[in-house]
Coordinates of C-alpha atoms in Angstrom, one line a residue:
M1 CA -0.3 0.2 -0.1
N2 CA 1.2 4.1 -0.4
R3 CA 2.9 5.5 1.9
K4 CA 0.7 8.5 1.5
I5 CA -2.7 6.7 1.8
M6 CA -0.6 4.7 4.4
A7 CA 0.1 8.4 6.5
M8 CA -3.7 9.2 6.0
V9 CA -5.3 7.0 7.8
A10 CA -3.0 6.6 10.9
V11 CA -5.1 7.2 11.9
L12 CA -6.9 4.8 13.2
I13 CA -4.0 1.9 13.7
M14 CA -5.5 1.8 17.6
L15 CA -9.1 -0.2 15.6
A16 CA -7.6 -2.8 14.2
L17 CA -10.1 -5.1 14.8
Q18 CA -12.0 -6.5 12.2
L19 CA -15.7 -7.2 13.4
Q20 CA -19.2 -8.2 11.5
V21 CA -22.1 -5.8 11.9
R22 CA -25.4 -7.2 11.8
A23 CA -28.7 -5.0 10.3
V24 CA -31.9 -6.2 12.5
P25 CA -35.6 -6.9 10.8
N26 CA -37.5 -4.1 11.5
G27 CA -39.3 -5.3 13.5
Q28 CA -37.3 -4.8 15.9
M29 CA -36.4 -1.0 15.2
E30 CA -37.6 0.5 18.2
N31 CA -37.1 -1.6 21.3
Q32 CA -33.5 -2.8 20.5
F33 CA -32.9 1.1 19.3
G34 CA -33.2 4.2 22.1
A35 CA -33.5 8.2 21.2
Q36 CA -32.2 8.3 17.2
I37 CA -29.0 10.7 17.3
E38 CA -28.1 13.2 13.6
A39 CA -23.8 11.8 12.3
D40 CA -21.3 13.9 13.8
K41 CA -19.0 12.1 11.2
D42 CA -15.9 12.6 9.3
E43 CA -16.5 11.3 5.7
T44 CA -14.1 10.0 2.8
V45 CA -14.0 9.1 -0.6
Y46 CA -11.7 6.0 -1.7
I47 CA -12.3 6.0 -5.9
S48 CA -10.7 3.5 -7.6
L49 CA -9.3 4.3 -11.0
D50 CA -7.2 1.9 -13.5
S51 CA -4.2 2.9 -15.2
E52 CA -5.0 4.8 -17.4
G53 CA -8.5 7.2 -14.7
S54 CA -11.3 5.0 -14.8
V55 CA -13.2 4.4 -12.0
M56 CA -13.6 0.9 -11.3
E57 CA -14.7 1.1 -7.9
V58 CA -16.0 3.9 -4.9
N59 CA -16.1 2.9 -1.2
V60 CA -16.5 5.7 1.3
V61 CA -15.2 5.3 5.1
N62 CA -17.2 8.0 7.6
R63 CA -15.6 7.9 11.9
I64 CA -19.4 8.7 13.8
K65 CA -18.7 10.1 16.9
T66 CA -19.6 8.0 19.8
P67 CA -19.5 10.5 22.9
V68 CA -23.0 8.9 23.9
D69 CA -24.4 4.6 23.9
G70 CA -27.5 5.9 20.8
T71 CA -29.2 5.1 17.9
Y72 CA -27.0 7.5 15.4
I73 CA -28.4 8.1 11.7
D74 CA -26.6 9.1 9.0
Y75 CA -27.4 9.3 6.1
G76 CA -26.9 7.4 1.9
V77 CA -28.0 3.9 0.3
Y78 CA -24.3 1.5 -0.4
E79 CA -24.1 -1.5 -2.8
N80 CA -23.1 -3.4 0.7
I81 CA -22.0 -1.0 4.2
S82 CA -19.3 -3.0 7.2
S83 CA -17.8 -1.9 9.6
L84 CA -13.9 -1.1 10.0
S85 CA -14.4 -0.8 13.8
R86 CA -16.2 -2.1 16.0
E87 CA -19.4 -4.5 16.2
A88 CA -22.6 -2.4 16.1
L89 CA -26.1 -3.2 14.7
Y90 CA -27.9 -1.3 11.8
K91 CA -30.8 -0.8 9.9
I92 CA -31.6 0.5 6.9
Q93 CA -35.1 2.3 5.7
G94 CA -34.2 3.3 2.1
D95 CA -31.4 6.3 2.2
K96 CA -31.1 6.3 6.1
I97 CA -28.2 4.2 7.6
A98 CA -29.4 3.7 12.1
W99 CA -27.0 2.8 14.9
Q100 CA -27.1 1.0 18.4
L101 CA -23.6 2.7 19.2
E102 CA -21.6 2.5 22.5
R103 CA -20.5 5.5 23.9
D104 CA -16.8 5.7 22.6
S105 CA -14.1 7.8 22.0
K106 CA -12.9 6.9 19.2
G107 CA -15.9 7.0 17.2
F108 CA -17.0 4.9 15.2
Y109 CA -16.0 3.6 10.8
Y110 CA -17.9 2.0 8.9
Q111 CA -17.5 1.9 5.1
G112 CA -20.3 1.7 2.1
N113 CA -19.3 1.1 -1.3
I114 CA -21.1 3.0 -4.1
K115 CA -22.0 1.8 -7.3
G116 CA -22.3 5.5 -10.4
G117 CA -22.4 9.3 -8.7
E118 CA -20.3 12.4 -10.1
L119 CA -16.9 12.1 -8.5
P120 CA -15.6 16.7 -8.7
F121 CA -13.2 15.7 -11.0
D122 CA -12.0 12.9 -13.7
F123 CA -8.7 11.9 -15.0
Q124 CA -6.8 10.7 -18.4
I125 CA -3.5 8.8 -17.8
K126 CA -1.3 8.4 -20.7
Y127 CA 2.1 6.7 -21.9
S128 CA 4.4 6.9 -24.2
I129 CA 8.1 5.4 -25.1
D130 CA 10.6 7.7 -26.5
D131 CA 7.3 9.9 -27.5
K132 CA 5.6 6.7 -29.1
R133 CA 1.7 6.9 -27.7
I134 CA 1.4 3.0 -25.7
S135 CA -1.8 2.2 -23.6
A136 CA -0.9 1.1 -20.4
S137 CA -1.6 -2.9 -20.5
E138 CA 1.3 -2.5 -23.6
I139 CA 3.5 -0.2 -22.2
A140 CA 4.4 -2.8 -18.6
G141 CA 8.4 -3.4 -19.4
K142 CA 9.5 -1.3 -22.0
K143 CA 12.7 0.6 -22.4
G144 CA 12.9 4.6 -23.7
R145 CA 12.2 7.7 -22.6
S146 CA 8.9 7.0 -20.9
K147 CA 6.5 10.3 -20.2
I148 CA 3.9 9.6 -18.2
E149 CA 0.6 12.1 -18.9
I150 CA -2.6 13.6 -16.6
E151 CA -4.9 15.5 -17.1
A152 CA -7.9 16.7 -14.8
I153 CA -10.9 17.2 -16.0
P154 CA -14.4 18.9 -14.1
N155 CA -16.5 16.8 -14.0
L156 CA -19.3 19.5 -15.0
K157 CA -22.7 16.3 -13.7
G158 CA -20.9 16.6 -10.0
N159 CA -21.6 19.6 -7.9
Q160 CA -20.1 23.1 -7.9
R161 CA -19.0 23.2 -4.7
L162 CA -17.2 19.8 -4.5
R163 CA -14.7 21.5 -7.6
D164 CA -15.2 24.9 -5.9
K165 CA -14.0 23.9 -2.9
Y166 CA -11.5 21.7 -2.4
F167 CA -7.5 21.4 -4.1
Y168 CA -5.7 18.4 -5.2
Q169 CA -2.1 17.4 -4.3
I170 CA -1.6 14.8 -7.0
Q171 CA 1.1 12.3 -6.3
A172 CA 4.0 9.7 -8.1
E173 CA 7.2 7.9 -6.3
I174 CA 9.7 7.5 -8.6
D175 CA 11.9 4.6 -8.6
L176 CA 15.7 6.1 -8.9
D177 CA 16.4 2.3 -9.3
R178 CA 14.3 1.7 -11.4
C179 CA 14.3 5.8 -13.0
R180 CA 17.1 8.6 -14.1
N181 CA 17.1 12.0 -15.6
V182 CA 12.9 12.6 -13.8
Q183 CA 12.1 15.7 -15.5
A184 CA 7.7 16.6 -13.8
A185 CA 7.3 20.6 -14.3
G186 CA 6.2 22.5 -12.4
A187 CA 5.9 20.6 -9.5
T188 CA 7.4 20.3 -6.2
S189 CA 10.2 17.1 -5.4
I190 CA 11.3 15.4 -2.7
M191 CA 14.1 12.9 -2.8
S192 CA 13.4 9.8 0.4
G193 CA 16.5 7.6 -0.3
R194 CA 15.8 5.5 -4.2
T195 CA 12.4 7.9 -4.1
Q196 CA 11.8 10.8 -5.6
N197 CA 8.5 11.8 -4.4
I198 CA 7.0 14.3 -7.3
G199 CA 4.2 16.6 -5.6
F200 CA 1.1 18.0 -8.8
M201 CA -1.4 21.8 -6.8
L202 CA -4.2 21.0 -9.4
M203 CA -6.9 24.3 -8.5
P204 CA -10.3 24.2 -7.6
N205 CA -11.7 24.1 -11.5
K206 CA -9.3 24.2 -13.3
R207 CA -8.4 22.1 -16.1
D208 CA -5.3 21.2 -16.1
H209 CA -2.1 19.1 -17.5
F210 CA 1.1 17.4 -15.9
E211 CA 3.4 15.8 -16.7
I212 CA 6.0 13.5 -16.0
S213 CA 8.8 11.9 -17.7
F214 CA 12.1 10.0 -17.4
D215 CA 15.0 7.5 -18.9
T216 CA 14.4 3.5 -17.9
E217 CA 14.8 0.0 -18.9
D218 CA 12.7 -1.2 -17.9
F219 CA 9.1 0.0 -16.8
A220 CA 7.2 0.5 -14.5
F221 CA 4.6 2.3 -11.9
D222 CA 3.1 2.3 -8.8
G223 CA 0.3 4.5 -9.4
F224 CA -0.6 8.4 -8.9
T225 CA -1.9 9.2 -5.5
I226 CA -4.5 12.1 -5.8
T227 CA -5.7 13.6 -2.2
S228 CA -8.2 16.7 -1.0
M229 CA -8.1 19.3 0.5
E230 CA -11.1 21.5 1.2
F231 CA -10.1 25.0 1.6
D232 CA -10.7 27.7 4.4
I233 CA -8.6 30.0 4.1
K234 CA -11.0 31.4 7.3
N235 CA -8.9 29.7 9.8
M236 CA -5.9 29.4 8.2
I237 CA -5.5 33.8 7.7
D238 CA -7.8 36.6 10.0
F239 CA -9.5 38.5 7.8
D240 CA -12.4 39.8 5.4
P241 CA -12.6 38.3 2.3
E242 CA -14.9 41.9 1.1
E243 CA -11.7 43.8 2.1
M244 CA -9.0 41.8 -0.1
K245 CA -11.1 41.9 -2.6
D246 CA -11.8 45.7 -2.4
G247 CA -7.8 45.8 -2.0
F248 CA -8.0 43.5 -5.0
Q249 CA -10.1 46.3 -6.6
Q250 CA -7.5 49.8 -5.4
L251 CA -4.1 47.2 -6.6
T252 CA -5.8 46.9 -10.6
H253 CA -7.1 50.7 -10.1
A254 CA -3.7 51.8 -9.9
S255 CA -2.2 49.8 -12.4
E256 CA -4.4 51.3 -14.6
R257 CA -3.1 54.3 -14.2
V258 CA 0.3 52.8 -14.5
I259 CA -0.2 51.4 -18.1
Q260 CA -1.1 54.6 -18.4
G261 CA 1.8 56.8 -17.4
T262 CA 3.6 54.1 -18.8
G263 CA 2.0 54.5 -22.1
E264 CA 2.8 58.5 -22.4
L265 CA 6.4 58.1 -20.6
K266 CA 6.7 55.7 -24.0
L267 CA 5.1 58.4 -26.5
G268 CA 8.0 60.7 -24.5
M269 CA 10.4 59.3 -25.2
E270 CA 9.7 58.1 -28.7
G271 CA 10.0 62.0 -28.8
L272 CA 12.7 62.3 -27.1
A273 CA 14.6 59.8 -29.1
R274 CA 13.3 61.5 -32.7
G275 CA 14.7 65.2 -31.1
I276 CA 18.2 63.8 -30.3
K277 CA 18.5 61.5 -33.5
D278 CA 17.8 65.1 -35.3
L279 CA 20.4 66.4 -33.1
S280 CA 22.7 64.8 -33.5
S281 CA 22.1 64.9 -37.3
G282 CA 22.7 68.5 -36.8
G283 CA 25.8 68.1 -35.5
K284 CA 27.5 66.0 -37.4
K285 CA 25.9 68.4 -39.8
A286 CA 28.0 71.6 -38.4
K287 CA 31.0 69.3 -37.8
S288 CA 31.9 68.7 -41.2
G289 CA 30.9 72.0 -42.1
L290 CA 33.8 73.2 -39.7
D291 CA 35.9 71.1 -40.7
K292 CA 35.3 73.3 -44.3
F293 CA 35.5 75.6 -43.1
N294 CA 38.9 74.8 -41.0
D295 CA 40.6 73.6 -44.8
G296 CA 39.7 77.5 -45.4
L297 CA 40.8 78.8 -42.5
T298 CA 43.8 77.0 -43.0
D299 CA 44.2 77.7 -47.3
Y300 CA 43.3 81.7 -46.0
S301 CA 46.5 81.8 -43.6
S302 CA 49.0 80.3 -46.6
G303 CA 47.6 82.8 -48.4
I304 CA 47.9 85.6 -45.5
S305 CA 50.8 85.0 -45.0
E306 CA 52.5 85.0 -49.2
L307 CA 51.2 88.1 -48.7
T308 CA 52.5 89.5 -45.9
R309 CA 55.3 88.1 -47.6
S310 CA 54.9 89.0 -49.9
A311 CA 54.5 92.7 -49.0
K312 CA 56.9 92.9 -47.4
R313 CA 58.9 92.1 -50.2
I314 CA 56.9 95.3 -51.6
N315 CA 58.0 97.6 -48.3
E316 CA 61.3 96.5 -48.6
E317 CA 61.8 97.8 -51.9
L318 CA 60.2 100.4 -52.1
E319 CA 62.2 101.5 -48.6
K320 CA 64.6 101.5 -51.1
L321 CA 62.8 103.2 -53.3
D322 CA 62.1 106.3 -51.6
Q323 CA 65.4 106.8 -50.1
G324 CA 67.4 106.7 -53.8
G325 CA 64.4 110.0 -54.5
R326 CA 65.7 111.7 -52.1
V327 CA 69.4 110.9 -52.9
L328 CA 68.3 111.7 -56.0
N329 CA 66.3 114.9 -54.9
E330 CA 69.5 116.3 -53.4
G331 CA 71.8 115.6 -56.2
F332 CA 69.9 117.4 -58.4
A333 CA 69.0 120.2 -55.9
Q334 CA 73.3 120.1 -56.0
L335 CA 73.5 120.1 -60.1
K336 CA 71.5 123.0 -60.3
S337 CA 72.5 125.1 -58.1
G338 CA 76.2 124.2 -59.0
I339 CA 75.2 124.9 -63.3
E340 CA 73.0 128.2 -61.9
L341 CA 76.5 129.3 -59.9
G342 CA 78.9 128.7 -63.0
F343 CA 76.1 130.5 -65.6
S344 CA 76.5 133.3 -63.1
K345 CA 80.0 133.3 -62.3
L346 CA 80.9 132.7 -65.5
G347 CA 79.3 133.8 -68.0
P348 CA 79.6 137.5 -68.5
I349 CA 83.7 135.6 -69.8
I350 CA 82.5 132.7 -72.1
P351 CA 82.6 134.6 -75.3
A352 CA 86.1 136.0 -74.0
L353 CA 87.1 131.8 -72.8
L354 CA 85.5 129.9 -75.8
P355 CA 85.9 129.8 -79.3
A356 CA 82.8 131.7 -81.5
E357 CA 80.3 128.2 -81.7
L358 CA 81.2 127.5 -78.4
T359 CA 80.3 130.5 -76.9
E360 CA 76.9 129.7 -78.4
M361 CA 75.8 126.5 -77.1
A362 CA 76.7 127.9 -74.7
N363 CA 74.2 130.4 -73.9
Q364 CA 71.8 128.6 -75.7
L365 CA 72.3 126.2 -72.9
K366 CA 72.4 128.6 -70.2
Q367 CA 69.0 129.9 -71.3
G368 CA 67.7 126.5 -71.1
T369 CA 68.1 126.8 -67.0
G370 CA 64.3 127.0 -67.2
W371 CA 63.6 123.2 -67.1
L372 CA 66.2 122.5 -64.2
A373 CA 63.1 123.8 -62.3
E374 CA 60.5 122.0 -64.3
Y375 CA 62.7 119.1 -63.7
E376 CA 63.3 119.3 -59.7
E377 CA 59.2 120.1 -59.1
G378 CA 59.2 117.2 -61.4
L379 CA 61.6 115.6 -58.6
N380 CA 60.5 116.0 -55.1
K381 CA 56.7 115.6 -56.3
F382 CA 57.8 111.4 -57.3
T383 CA 59.9 111.6 -53.9
A384 CA 56.9 112.8 -52.4
G385 CA 54.6 110.2 -53.7
V386 CA 57.6 107.0 -53.1
S387 CA 57.6 108.2 -49.5
M388 CA 54.2 108.6 -49.7
L389 CA 53.4 105.2 -50.7
S390 CA 56.8 103.6 -48.9
A391 CA 54.8 104.9 -45.5
G392 CA 50.9 103.1 -46.8
M393 CA 52.8 99.8 -47.9
N394 CA 54.6 99.7 -44.5
E395 CA 50.6 100.6 -42.6
F396 CA 50.0 97.2 -45.0
Y397 CA 52.1 95.2 -43.8
M398 CA 51.4 95.8 -39.9
G399 CA 48.2 95.1 -41.2
M400 CA 49.0 92.0 -42.8
L401 CA 51.1 91.4 -39.8
L402 CA 48.3 91.4 -37.3
L403 CA 46.0 88.8 -39.8
E404 CA 48.2 85.9 -40.3
R405 CA 49.1 86.0 -36.4
S406 CA 45.5 86.2 -35.3
G407 CA 45.0 83.4 -38.0
E408 CA 47.9 81.8 -36.3
M409 CA 45.8 82.3 -33.4
L410 CA 42.3 81.4 -34.5
A411 CA 44.2 77.8 -36.3
P412 CA 44.2 76.7 -32.2
G413 CA 40.3 77.3 -31.2
L414 CA 38.6 76.0 -33.8
G415 CA 40.6 72.4 -33.7
S416 CA 39.2 72.2 -30.1
I417 CA 36.0 73.2 -31.9
I418 CA 36.0 70.9 -34.1
E419 CA 37.5 68.6 -31.1
G420 CA 34.7 69.2 -29.3
M421 CA 32.4 68.6 -32.1
A422 CA 33.7 66.1 -31.9
V423 CA 33.3 63.9 -29.7
L424 CA 29.9 65.8 -28.8
T425 CA 28.6 63.8 -32.1
D426 CA 30.2 60.9 -31.7
G427 CA 28.1 61.2 -27.9
L428 CA 25.2 62.1 -29.9
T429 CA 24.7 59.5 -32.1
E430 CA 25.8 57.4 -29.8
A431 CA 22.7 58.4 -27.1
A432 CA 20.4 58.4 -30.7
G433 CA 21.7 54.1 -30.6
K434 CA 20.6 53.7 -27.1
V435 CA 16.9 56.3 -26.7
Q436 CA 15.7 54.2 -30.5
I437 CA 15.4 51.0 -27.9
L438 CA 13.9 52.9 -24.8
P439 CA 10.2 52.9 -26.2
K440 CA 10.7 49.4 -27.0
E441 CA 11.8 48.3 -23.2
I442 CA 9.0 50.8 -22.0
A443 CA 6.8 48.7 -24.4
R444 CA 8.1 45.4 -23.0
L445 CA 7.9 46.8 -19.8
T446 CA 4.1 47.7 -20.4
D447 CA 2.8 44.3 -21.5
G448 CA 4.5 43.0 -18.4
Q449 CA 1.8 45.3 -16.7
T450 CA -1.1 44.7 -18.7
K451 CA 0.0 41.5 -17.4
I452 CA -0.1 42.3 -14.3
K453 CA -3.5 43.6 -14.8
E454 CA -4.8 40.4 -16.1
G455 CA -3.6 39.3 -13.1
L456 CA -5.7 41.3 -10.9
E457 CA -8.0 41.3 -12.9
E458 CA -8.1 38.2 -12.3
T459 CA -7.8 37.4 -9.1
V460 CA -10.8 40.3 -8.0
K461 CA -13.0 37.9 -10.3
V462 CA -12.2 34.8 -8.1
V463 CA -12.1 36.2 -4.0
G464 CA -15.8 37.7 -5.7
D465 CA -16.4 34.3 -7.7
F466 CA -14.7 32.6 -4.7
D467 CA -16.2 33.5 -1.3
M468 CA -12.3 32.2 0.2
G469 CA -13.8 29.4 2.7
K470 CA -17.0 26.8 3.6
S471 CA -19.7 28.5 1.7
S472 CA -22.7 29.3 4.8
E473 CA -25.2 27.3 2.8
G474 CA -25.1 24.4 5.4
G475 CA -21.3 24.1 6.2
T476 CA -19.3 20.5 4.3
L477 CA -21.3 19.0 1.8
S478 CA -21.5 15.6 2.1
F479 CA -20.9 13.4 -1.2
V480 CA -23.2 10.3 -0.6
S481 CA -26.6 11.7 0.2
E482 CA -27.0 16.0 0.5
K483 CA -28.9 15.3 4.4
N484 CA -25.7 14.7 5.9
N485 CA -23.6 17.8 7.7
P486 CA -20.3 15.9 7.6
R487 CA -18.0 17.7 9.6
S488 CA -15.5 17.6 6.8
L489 CA -14.6 15.2 3.7
Q490 CA -12.3 14.4 0.8
F491 CA -11.7 12.9 -2.5
I492 CA -8.9 10.1 -2.3
Y493 CA -7.8 9.2 -5.9
K494 CA -5.1 5.7 -6.2
T495 CA -4.3 4.7 -10.1
A496 CA -4.4 1.0 -10.7
E497 CA -0.3 0.4 -10.8
I498 CA 1.5 -0.4 -13.6
A499 CA 4.0 -3.6 -12.5
P500 CA 7.4 -4.6 -14.0
K501 CA 7.4 -7.0 -16.4
E502 CA 9.1 -9.8 -14.7
Q503 CA 6.9 -9.3 -11.8
V504 CA 2.8 -10.1 -12.5
R505 CA 2.5 -13.6 -11.9
P506 CA -1.2 -14.8 -12.4
E507 CA -4.1 -14.8 -9.9
I508 CA -3.2 -17.1 -7.2
I509 CA -6.9 -18.3 -5.9
A510 CA -6.7 -18.1 -1.6
K511 CA -9.2 -19.1 0.5
E512 CA -11.4 -16.7 2.8
E513 CA -10.0 -15.4 5.5
K514 CA -10.5 -13.0 8.6
K515 CA -9.3 -10.1 8.3
G516 CA -7.2 -7.3 10.2
F517 CA -8.6 -3.1 10.4
F518 CA -5.3 -2.2 8.0
K519 CA -6.6 -5.5 5.5
R520 CA -10.1 -4.4 4.7
L521 CA -8.7 -0.7 5.1
A522 CA -5.9 -1.0 1.9
D523 CA -8.0 -3.5 0.7
L524 CA -10.3 -0.2 -1.2
F525 CA -7.4 -0.1 -3.9
K526 CA -6.7 -3.3 -4.5
R527 CA -11.0 -4.3 -6.2

């Protein structure tokens, strides 16, 4: 018997006596039974499934509290009834079962077999080897990558409250001596010696699918054990469900505002991305213009330097010409003065000193000395113009020197500007690339926020539909009869094992033997 089942029935250890129950003839009902007491009981439904999930047998174990002697009334329609504790008399009248029980602090246990009845969940189990589907009857002893799939399907024909109020734990034990590389997505896993315990959680009224896969040389499987738990969060946490619902609704409204704000942020980031992209493009154009300006400035500086050198040469030549003009002017003045002085002193004696023909020439030369004054005036004007031109050229040259030096000072500053613009342009280009990503990342953030909002909305719906605990309409339901008001109801499903091929033995029919309590309880899953 599976260890999980043993743990769940450990509370019954002290009840290991197997006794007979006797039905009482109708006529003896009033004589042998005392005052009637509604049974205060716990109800556990054991469902035996075959290896593929079909229902084979349903048994209900009832534990009735017996604080006093009396006739305890329970309800249910069973195929047969048997005691799991002490000897007791009972009477069946329709769906009413009356037990004559003595006071016992341990209570009274009995089981009943049910035919039919709609369970809260149906289960379908499928098997495959190396991705090839195979039936449960053929898989024993097979070799390869094995996969076991179990699908939980809410039974819409059953009682909705039983679907809505119960969590289910689907458990399986994997023999690690036989199986390797065990995988079970979404499951809890606990190692216990050479056994790996796999557990899946099935939520109320939810269809779900679970898988276990492993490598094996000889397929065998102990089967699934599926246990239920009625969810009563009020007994676990002290809070008001309505406050919880209101809190989730507030979170939902807040998430809507966050999504709206994130959408506006996305629009802003898109605008920023476009602006930085345009700024980066403008920076590139500005750098290109500065590069061209720098090239022009280089050509300009070169031309200015050449012009300055030419101005310097012209200025030097003009200075020489100015000096030569002054010397020429002084020499001509001396020449004029000498000629005039010579004629004034020698004029009277020239005829006596010279022959007649030379005297005539001398007289003509004396009469022509007027040109000397004209020539002197022109020479003075020429030398004055040369002086002015030399002075002007000197000023031009000094200006060219200043212009050349200003160009030399401008070039390094312009180079720094160009280098700074290059750094700025590279930074803007990089920023533009990174900022372009931000709207996409914000869109992903918005998607995540939307999923959170949808999850919150679903939570509000679940909280609204699910009253977070036992219904006020009659407390815990009974599976066997709506007339019962059990303290607890639990479902335990057990699927048939698939034994190793070498361990399959022909069934041996043995004679009936008296069975103990554990044997009878274990037989609930072996019929």
